[in-house]
C-alpha atoms as a printed R data frame, in Angstrom:
    type eleno elety resid chain resno       x       y       z
1   ATOM     1    CA   UNK     A     1 117.409   1.325 105.072
2   ATOM     2    CA   UNK     A     2 120.182   3.473 103.486
3   ATOM     3    CA   UNK     A     3 119.245   7.018 102.463
4   ATOM     4    CA   UNK     A     4 117.688   7.392  99.043
5   ATOM     5    CA   UNK     A     5 120.141   9.179  96.719
6   ATOM     6    CA   UNK     A     6 118.636  12.178  95.007
7   ATOM     7    CA   UNK     A     7 120.186  11.975  91.566
8   ATOM     8    CA   UNK     A     8 119.570  14.340  88.670
9   ATOM     9    CA   UNK     A     9 119.046  12.059  85.645
10  ATOM    10    CA   UNK     A    10 121.350  12.616  82.675
11  ATOM    11    CA   UNK     A    11 118.466  13.599  80.410
12  ATOM    12    CA   UNK     A    12 117.512  16.319  82.886
13  ATOM    13    CA   UNK     A    13 121.036  17.747  82.873
14  ATOM    14    CA   UNK     A    14 120.990  17.850  79.076
15  ATOM    15    CA   UNK     A    15 117.613  19.592  79.091
16  ATOM    16    CA   UNK     A    16 118.892  22.301  81.416
17  ATOM    17    CA   UNK     A    17 122.040  22.917  79.406
18  ATOM    18    CA   UNK     A    18 120.102  23.187  76.143
19  ATOM    19    CA   UNK     A    19 117.322  25.505  77.247
20  ATOM    20    CA   UNK     A    20 116.592  28.059  74.568
21  ATOM    21    CA   UNK     A    21 117.499  31.573  75.686
22  ATOM    22    CA   UNK     A    22 113.946  32.704  74.918
23  ATOM    23    CA   UNK     A    23 112.314  29.972  76.988
24  ATOM    24    CA   UNK     A    24 111.556  29.843  80.671
25  ATOM    25    CA   UNK     A    25 112.338  26.633  82.469
26  ATOM    26    CA   UNK     A    26 110.754  25.190  85.569
27  ATOM    27    CA   UNK     A    27 111.297  22.206  87.812
28  ATOM    28    CA   UNK     A    28 108.793  19.371  87.538
29  ATOM    29    CA   UNK     A    29 108.941  16.858  90.389
30  ATOM    30    CA   UNK     A    30 107.327  13.471  89.722
31  ATOM    31    CA   UNK     A    31 106.898  11.311  92.832
32  ATOM    32    CA   UNK     A    32 105.641   7.747  92.445
33  ATOM    33    CA   UNK     A    33 105.334   4.623  94.572
34  ATOM    34    CA   UNK     A    34 105.721   2.572  91.384
35  ATOM    35    CA   UNK     A    35 107.736   3.019  88.174
36  ATOM    36    CA   UNK     A    36 106.652   6.605  87.502
37  ATOM    37    CA   UNK     A    37 105.595   5.889  83.919
38  ATOM    38    CA   UNK     A    38 102.087   7.256  84.449
39  ATOM    39    CA   UNK     A    39 103.437  10.494  85.905
40  ATOM    40    CA   UNK     A    40 106.056  10.957  83.217
41  ATOM    41    CA   UNK     A    41 103.437  10.567  80.487
42  ATOM    42    CA   UNK     A    42 100.996  12.936  82.216
43  ATOM    43    CA   UNK     A    43 103.662  15.522  83.011
44  ATOM    44    CA   UNK     A    44 105.060  15.575  79.500
45  ATOM    45    CA   UNK     A    45 101.617  15.737  77.922
46  ATOM    46    CA   UNK     A    46 100.780  18.793  80.033
47  ATOM    47    CA   UNK     A    47 104.174  20.484  79.620
48  ATOM    48    CA   UNK     A    48 103.995  20.095  75.844
49  ATOM    49    CA   UNK     A    49 101.069  22.534  75.784
50  ATOM    50    CA   UNK     A    50 103.334  25.392  76.905
51  ATOM    51    CA   UNK     A    51 105.730  26.200  74.084
52  ATOM    52    CA   UNK     A    52 107.530  29.043  75.870
53  ATOM    53    CA   UNK     A    53 108.413  26.942  78.912
54  ATOM    54    CA   UNK     A    54 110.516  23.828  79.354
55  ATOM    55    CA   UNK     A    55 110.228  21.325  82.183
56  ATOM    56    CA   UNK     A    56 113.288  19.990  83.957
57  ATOM    57    CA   UNK     A    57 112.133  16.604  85.193
58  ATOM    58    CA   UNK     A    58 113.048  15.156  88.566
59  ATOM    59    CA   UNK     A    59 111.699  11.593  88.719
60  ATOM    60    CA   UNK     A    60 111.468   9.755  92.059
61  ATOM    61    CA   UNK     A    61 110.186   6.174  91.575
62  ATOM    62    CA   UNK     A    62 109.407   3.532  94.214
63  ATOM    63    CA   UNK     A    63 108.810   5.987  97.079
64  ATOM    64    CA   UNK     A    64 107.052   3.814  99.656
65  ATOM    65    CA   UNK     A    65 108.101   4.973 103.120
66  ATOM    66    CA   UNK     A    66 108.439   8.201 105.051
67  ATOM    67    CA   UNK     A    67 112.230   8.160 105.119
68  ATOM    68    CA   UNK     A    68 112.413   8.060 101.326
69  ATOM    69    CA   UNK     A    69 109.725  10.713 101.005
70  ATOM    70    CA   UNK     A    70 111.490  13.177 103.347
71  ATOM    71    CA   UNK     A    71 114.594  13.139 101.130
72  ATOM    72    CA   UNK     A    72 112.456  13.736  98.062
73  ATOM    73    CA   UNK     A    73 110.711  16.674  99.733
74  ATOM    74    CA   UNK     A    74 114.111  18.133 100.641
75  ATOM    75    CA   UNK     A    75 114.999  17.991  96.948
76  ATOM    76    CA   UNK     A    76 111.735  19.749  96.088
77  ATOM    77    CA   UNK     A    77 112.529  22.472  98.629
78  ATOM    78    CA   UNK     A    78 115.962  22.940  97.048
79  ATOM    79    CA   UNK     A    79 114.493  23.311  93.550
80  ATOM    80    CA   UNK     A    80 110.874  24.499  93.912
81  ATOM    81    CA   UNK     A    81 108.461  23.803  91.096
82  ATOM    82    CA   UNK     A    82 105.371  21.795  90.252
83  ATOM    83    CA   UNK     A    83 104.884  18.516  92.116
84  ATOM    84    CA   UNK     A    84 102.853  15.674  90.617
85  ATOM    85    CA   UNK     A    85 102.492  12.429  92.504
86  ATOM    86    CA   UNK     A    86 100.893   8.990  92.436
87  ATOM    87    CA   UNK     A    87 101.110   7.703  96.002
88  ATOM    88    CA   UNK     A    88  98.388   5.347  97.218
89  ATOM    89    CA   UNK     A    89  99.462   5.386 100.873
90  ATOM    90    CA   UNK     A    90  97.170   7.999 102.391
91  ATOM    91    CA   UNK     A    91  99.623   9.052 105.118
92  ATOM    92    CA   UNK     A    92 102.425   9.660 102.627
93  ATOM    93    CA   UNK     A    93 100.083  11.491 100.272
94  ATOM    94    CA   UNK     A    94  98.914  13.734 103.116
95  ATOM    95    CA   UNK     A    95 102.559  14.486 103.971
96  ATOM    96    CA   UNK     A    96 103.212  15.592 100.404
97  ATOM    97    CA   UNK     A    97 100.170  17.872 100.432
98  ATOM    98    CA   UNK     A    98 101.003  19.406 103.813
99  ATOM    99    CA   UNK     A    99 104.720  19.918 103.117
100 ATOM   100    CA   UNK     A   100 104.128  21.406  99.667
101 ATOM   101    CA   UNK     A   101 101.609  23.814 101.191
102 ATOM   102    CA   UNK     A   102 104.201  24.950 103.748
103 ATOM   103    CA   UNK     A   103 106.828  25.358 100.995
104 ATOM   104    CA   UNK     A   104 104.360  27.225  98.805
105 ATOM   105    CA   UNK     A   105 104.718  24.914  95.820
106 ATOM   106    CA   UNK     A   106 101.735  23.533  93.885
107 ATOM   107    CA   UNK     A   107 101.114  19.795  94.024
108 ATOM   108    CA   UNK     A   108  98.539  17.472  92.492
109 ATOM   109    CA   UNK     A   109  97.712  13.825  93.030
110 ATOM   110    CA   UNK     A   110  97.304  12.754  89.405
111 ATOM   111    CA   UNK     A   111  95.221   9.636  90.014
112 ATOM   112    CA   UNK     A   112  92.961  10.770  92.869
113 ATOM   113    CA   UNK     A   113  90.375  12.630  90.738
114 ATOM   114    CA   UNK     A   114  90.164   9.651  88.382
115 ATOM   115    CA   UNK     A   115  89.902   7.124  91.229
116 ATOM   116    CA   UNK     A   116  87.184   9.261  92.871
117 ATOM   117    CA   UNK     A   117  85.232   9.267  89.604
118 ATOM   118    CA   UNK     A   118  85.534   5.481  89.293
119 ATOM   119    CA   UNK     A   119  84.448   4.993  92.895
120 ATOM   120    CA   UNK     A   120  81.424   7.228  92.420
121 ATOM   121    CA   UNK     A   121  80.345   5.479  89.236
122 ATOM   122    CA   UNK     A   122  81.060   1.902  90.373
123 ATOM   123    CA   UNK     A   123  79.743   2.384  93.890
124 ATOM   124    CA   UNK     A   124  82.763   0.739  95.498
125 ATOM   125    CA   UNK     A   125  86.123   1.775  96.934
126 ATOM   126    CA   UNK     A   126  89.504   1.203  95.319
127 ATOM   127    CA   UNK     A   127  92.093  -1.219  96.669
128 ATOM   128    CA   UNK     A   128  94.797   1.507  96.708
129 ATOM   129    CA   UNK     A   129  97.588  -0.876  95.742
130 ATOM   130    CA   UNK     A   130 100.979   0.409  94.522
131 ATOM   131    CA   UNK     A   131 101.875  -0.597  90.973
132 ATOM   132    CA   UNK     A   132  98.571  -2.393  90.418
133 ATOM   133    CA   UNK     A   133  98.872  -1.860  86.660
134 ATOM   134    CA   UNK     A   134 102.143  -3.809  86.607
135 ATOM   135    CA   UNK     A   135 100.766  -7.097  87.948
136 ATOM   136    CA   UNK     A   136 102.380 -10.117  86.275
137 ATOM   137    CA   UNK     A   137  99.169 -11.537  84.847
138 ATOM   138    CA   UNK     A   138  98.317 -13.137  81.509
139 ATOM   139    CA   UNK     A   139  98.338  -9.746  79.787
140 ATOM   140    CA   UNK     A   140 101.849  -9.044  81.074
141 ATOM   141    CA   UNK     A   141 103.202 -12.332  79.732
142 ATOM   142    CA   UNK     A   142 101.420 -11.740  76.428
143 ATOM   143    CA   UNK     A   143 103.371  -8.485  76.085
144 ATOM   144    CA   UNK     A   144 106.644 -10.293  76.808
145 ATOM   145    CA   UNK     A   145 105.754 -12.920  74.203
146 ATOM   146    CA   UNK     A   146 104.945 -10.193  71.681
147 ATOM   147    CA   UNK     A   147 108.245  -8.446  72.373
148 ATOM   148    CA   UNK     A   148 110.230 -11.668  71.898
149 ATOM   149    CA   UNK     A   149 108.385 -12.354  68.639
150 ATOM   150    CA   UNK     A   150 109.023  -8.828  67.390
151 ATOM   151    CA   UNK     A   151 112.747  -8.894  68.152
152 ATOM   152    CA   UNK     A   152 113.071 -12.274  66.410
153 ATOM   153    CA   UNK     A   153 111.273 -10.961  63.319
154 ATOM   154    CA   UNK     A   154 113.049  -7.629  62.890
155 ATOM   155    CA   UNK     A   155 114.265  -6.653  59.411
156 ATOM   156    CA   UNK     A   156 112.674  -9.600  57.607
157 ATOM   157    CA   UNK     A   157 114.047 -12.372  59.820
158 ATOM   158    CA   UNK     A   158 112.303 -15.764  60.196
159 ATOM   159    CA   UNK     A   159 109.819 -15.290  57.317
160 ATOM   160    CA   UNK     A   160 108.325 -18.741  57.893
161 ATOM   161    CA   UNK     A   161 106.474 -17.350  60.934
162 ATOM   162    CA   UNK     A   162 104.910 -14.274  59.309
163 ATOM   163    CA   UNK     A   163 101.403 -15.697  59.520
164 ATOM   164    CA   UNK     A   164 101.748 -15.770  63.322
165 ATOM   165    CA   UNK     A   165 102.156 -11.980  63.423
166 ATOM   166    CA   UNK     A   166  99.370  -9.554  64.272
167 ATOM   167    CA   UNK     A   167 100.979  -6.818  62.179
168 ATOM   168    CA   UNK     A   168 103.664  -6.777  59.491
169 ATOM   169    CA   UNK     A   169 105.246  -3.400  58.723
170 ATOM   170    CA   UNK     A   170 106.936  -2.865  55.373
171 ATOM   171    CA   UNK     A   171 108.818   0.169  54.138
172 ATOM   172    CA   UNK     A   172 112.046   1.441  52.667
173 ATOM   173    CA   UNK     A   173 115.026   2.129  54.908
174 ATOM   174    CA   UNK     A   174 114.568   4.794  57.635
175 ATOM   175    CA   UNK     A   175 110.778   4.805  57.848
176 ATOM   176    CA   UNK     A   176 110.759   3.907  61.585
177 ATOM   177    CA   UNK     A   177 109.776   0.263  61.104
178 ATOM   178    CA   UNK     A   178 111.785  -1.146  64.017
179 ATOM   179    CA   UNK     A   179 110.903   1.406  66.725
180 ATOM   180    CA   UNK     A   180 107.247   1.263  65.714
181 ATOM   181    CA   UNK     A   181 107.354  -2.536  65.893
182 ATOM   182    CA   UNK     A   182 108.829  -2.458  69.379
183 ATOM   183    CA   UNK     A   183 106.247   0.066  70.568
184 ATOM   184    CA   UNK     A   184 103.431  -2.141  69.257
185 ATOM   185    CA   UNK     A   185 105.016  -5.169  70.917
186 ATOM   186    CA   UNK     A   186 104.945  -3.358  74.250
187 ATOM   187    CA   UNK     A   187 101.190  -3.193  73.784
188 ATOM   188    CA   UNK     A   188 101.048  -6.953  73.263
189 ATOM   189    CA   UNK     A   189 100.887  -6.830  69.447
190 ATOM   190    CA   UNK     A   190 103.153  -9.323  67.677
191 ATOM   191    CA   UNK     A   191 104.840  -7.317  64.942
192 ATOM   192    CA   UNK     A   192 107.263  -8.236  62.178
193 ATOM   193    CA   UNK     A   193 108.917  -5.753  59.828
194 ATOM   194    CA   UNK     A   194 110.375  -6.164  56.365
195 ATOM   195    CA   UNK     A   195 112.502  -3.744  54.335
196 ATOM   196    CA   UNK     A   196 111.341  -2.826  50.852
197 ATOM   197    CA   UNK     A   197 114.230  -2.856  48.401
198 ATOM   198    CA   UNK     A   198 113.538  -2.143  44.692
199 ATOM   199    CA   UNK     A   199 114.170  -5.234  42.629
200 ATOM   200    CA   UNK     A   200 114.073  -7.536  45.648
201 ATOM   201    CA   UNK     A   201 110.762  -9.406  45.981
202 ATOM   202    CA   UNK     A   202 109.058  -9.608  49.341
203 ATOM   203    CA   UNK     A   203 109.159 -13.021  51.043
204 ATOM   204    CA   UNK     A   204 106.693 -15.497  49.564
205 ATOM   205    CA   UNK     A   205 105.459 -16.334  53.060
206 ATOM   206    CA   UNK     A   206 104.250 -12.741  53.456
207 ATOM   207    CA   UNK     A   207 102.260 -12.954  50.230
208 ATOM   208    CA   UNK     A   208 100.673 -16.184  51.492
209 ATOM   209    CA   UNK     A   209  99.919 -14.899  55.014
210 ATOM   210    CA   UNK     A   210  96.232 -14.360  55.803
211 ATOM   211    CA   UNK     A   211  96.304 -13.437  59.506
212 ATOM   212    CA   UNK     A   212  98.441 -10.284  59.877
213 ATOM   213    CA   UNK     A   213  97.558  -6.712  58.991
214 ATOM   214    CA   UNK     A   214 100.213  -5.552  56.498
215 ATOM   215    CA   UNK     A   215 100.932  -1.816  56.618
216 ATOM   216    CA   UNK     A   216 103.313   0.205  54.476
217 ATOM   217    CA   UNK     A   217 105.269   3.075  56.061
218 ATOM   218    CA   UNK     A   218 106.449   5.993  53.957
219 ATOM   219    CA   UNK     A   219 107.837   9.491  54.504
220 ATOM   220    CA   UNK     A   220 108.819  12.483  52.407
221 ATOM   221    CA   UNK     A   221 111.985  12.373  50.343
222 ATOM   222    CA   UNK     A   222 113.521  15.193  52.387
223 ATOM   223    CA   UNK     A   223 112.806  13.478  55.678
224 ATOM   224    CA   UNK     A   224 114.277  10.143  54.591
225 ATOM   225    CA   UNK     A   225 117.330  11.827  53.052
226 ATOM   226    CA   UNK     A   226 117.961  13.738  56.287
227 ATOM   227    CA   UNK     A   227 117.684  10.645  58.502
228 ATOM   228    CA   UNK     A   228 119.849   8.588  56.146
229 ATOM   229    CA   UNK     A   229 122.487  11.320  56.041
230 ATOM   230    CA   UNK     A   230 122.646  11.277  59.825
231 ATOM   231    CA   UNK     A   231 123.070   7.520  59.742
232 ATOM   232    CA   UNK     A   232 125.902   7.776  57.209
233 ATOM   233    CA   UNK     A   233 127.699  10.334  59.370
234 ATOM   234    CA   UNK     A   234 127.335   8.116  62.435
235 ATOM   235    CA   UNK     A   235 128.548   4.950  60.715
236 ATOM   236    CA   UNK     A   236 132.301   4.457  60.711
237 ATOM   237    CA   UNK     A   237 132.422   1.726  58.054
238 ATOM   238    CA   UNK     A   238 129.719   1.803  55.394
239 ATOM   239    CA   UNK     A   239 128.322  -1.488  54.161
240 ATOM   240    CA   UNK     A   240 126.342   0.325  51.466
241 ATOM   241    CA   UNK     A   241 126.948   2.943  48.777
242 ATOM   242    CA   UNK     A   242 126.426   6.144  50.721
243 ATOM   243    CA   UNK     A   243 125.945   8.236  47.579
244 ATOM   244    CA   UNK     A   244 122.995   6.135  46.394
245 ATOM   245    CA   UNK     A   245 121.634   5.777  49.929
246 ATOM   246    CA   UNK     A   246 121.108   9.527  50.402
247 ATOM   247    CA   UNK     A   247 120.461  10.469  46.766
248 ATOM   248    CA   UNK     A   248 117.046  12.102  46.514
249 ATOM   249    CA   UNK     A   249 116.340  10.725  43.045
250 ATOM   250    CA   UNK     A   250 117.041   7.186  44.293
251 ATOM   251    CA   UNK     A   251 114.843   7.731  47.339
252 ATOM   252    CA   UNK     A   252 112.046   8.995  45.094
253 ATOM   253    CA   UNK     A   253 112.216   5.778  43.083
254 ATOM   254    CA   UNK     A   254 112.225   3.666  46.248
255 ATOM   255    CA   UNK     A   255 109.109   5.428  47.521
256 ATOM   256    CA   UNK     A   256 107.417   5.073  44.144
257 ATOM   257    CA   UNK     A   257 108.115   1.331  44.211
258 ATOM   258    CA   UNK     A   258 106.821   1.034  47.805
259 ATOM   259    CA   UNK     A   259 103.600   2.882  46.931
260 ATOM   260    CA   UNK     A   260 102.955   0.714  43.885
261 ATOM   261    CA   UNK     A   261 103.649  -2.463  45.874
262 ATOM   262    CA   UNK     A   262 101.104  -1.505  48.515
263 ATOM   263    CA   UNK     A   263  98.561  -0.411  45.915
264 ATOM   264    CA   UNK     A   264  98.811  -3.753  44.081
265 ATOM   265    CA   UNK     A   265  98.203  -5.690  47.277
266 ATOM   266    CA   UNK     A   266  95.639  -3.311  48.771
267 ATOM   267    CA   UNK     A   267  97.855  -2.664  51.821
268 ATOM   268    CA   UNK     A   268  97.258   0.617  53.675
269 ATOM   269    CA   UNK     A   269  99.969   3.276  53.716
270 ATOM   270    CA   UNK     A   270 100.869   5.557  56.613
271 ATOM   271    CA   UNK     A   271 103.044   8.646  56.130
272 ATOM   272    CA   UNK     A   272 105.286   8.892  59.209
273 ATOM   273    CA   UNK     A   273 106.930  12.200  58.285
274 ATOM   274    CA   UNK     A   274 105.193  14.269  60.946
275 ATOM   275    CA   UNK     A   275 104.076  11.456  63.228
276 ATOM   276    CA   UNK     A   276 105.664  10.321  66.450
277 ATOM   277    CA   UNK     A   277 106.143   6.583  66.953
278 ATOM   278    CA   UNK     A   278 103.142   6.646  69.303
279 ATOM   279    CA   UNK     A   279 100.942   8.343  66.694
280 ATOM   280    CA   UNK     A   280 102.001   5.896  63.992
281 ATOM   281    CA   UNK     A   281 101.215   2.960  66.292
282 ATOM   282    CA   UNK     A   282  97.797   4.431  67.119
283 ATOM   283    CA   UNK     A   283  97.019   4.787  63.409
284 ATOM   284    CA   UNK     A   284  97.983   1.137  62.845
285 ATOM   285    CA   UNK     A   285  95.822  -0.082  65.717
286 ATOM   286    CA   UNK     A   286  92.888   1.947  64.365
287 ATOM   287    CA   UNK     A   287  93.119   0.005  61.091
288 ATOM   288    CA   UNK     A   288  92.310  -3.320  62.733
289 ATOM   289    CA   UNK     A   289  89.655  -3.352  65.492
290 ATOM   290    CA   UNK     A   290  90.808  -6.647  67.019
291 ATOM   291    CA   UNK     A   291  94.110  -5.002  67.982
292 ATOM   292    CA   UNK     A   292  92.390  -2.375  70.154
């Protein structure tokens, strides 16, 4: 097997170049025998609690043999820091522990304490299978189906199918409808989204739909104006009147119309101004128990 290249991801290089002069930075090594998604989420959640420090992530996915692992450990030795890993092979895991101890760097098996707790409670041992959460089962294919549905129903497309959706997001331009829809789809939730434009009625099929949860997304005038201004600057040829698009008075009227529309139809509103996409999605799921 050819040697595993140890590559610094582009996002890591950017992070290092942009470190605030008042912040400390540290290397965070994430070693996984699967995709590394669990480690990335855990590492970022922990690092976010330390405002004066910034993690430079080194992600090593699909590490499943000793040859690959030795190259990763060489990279750790070259840039010492915190090591988090999810390796189910006991021999490889022991090698990480022993080598990190020799190098004097802290390391933690992220899943082991959780697996131990499950084993104690359930009275049985785990299968210790790499990537077990990524099995291509019915749930996996349901997520793919949801993602296909969501992409087909972005920005008000295919209104005839709205009653097949689990969630329909409505909102004026730049209220994060599309990214929120895609995030929900990755959780297996079929999501459509429709832009609210003053003077333009919503599709009749939406008004007739009985199955989906309809949620309105709003944000502050300042936030929407800022995001729209960035879009205008990034767009070479404008297909809209830029002056009206970023005008705060116009945005105020758009938001007023969106609020009244939701109030008339008893649709819940979520302010996304200070919410991440993940937080917005969690708030939507909390509104309808069957989505949980």
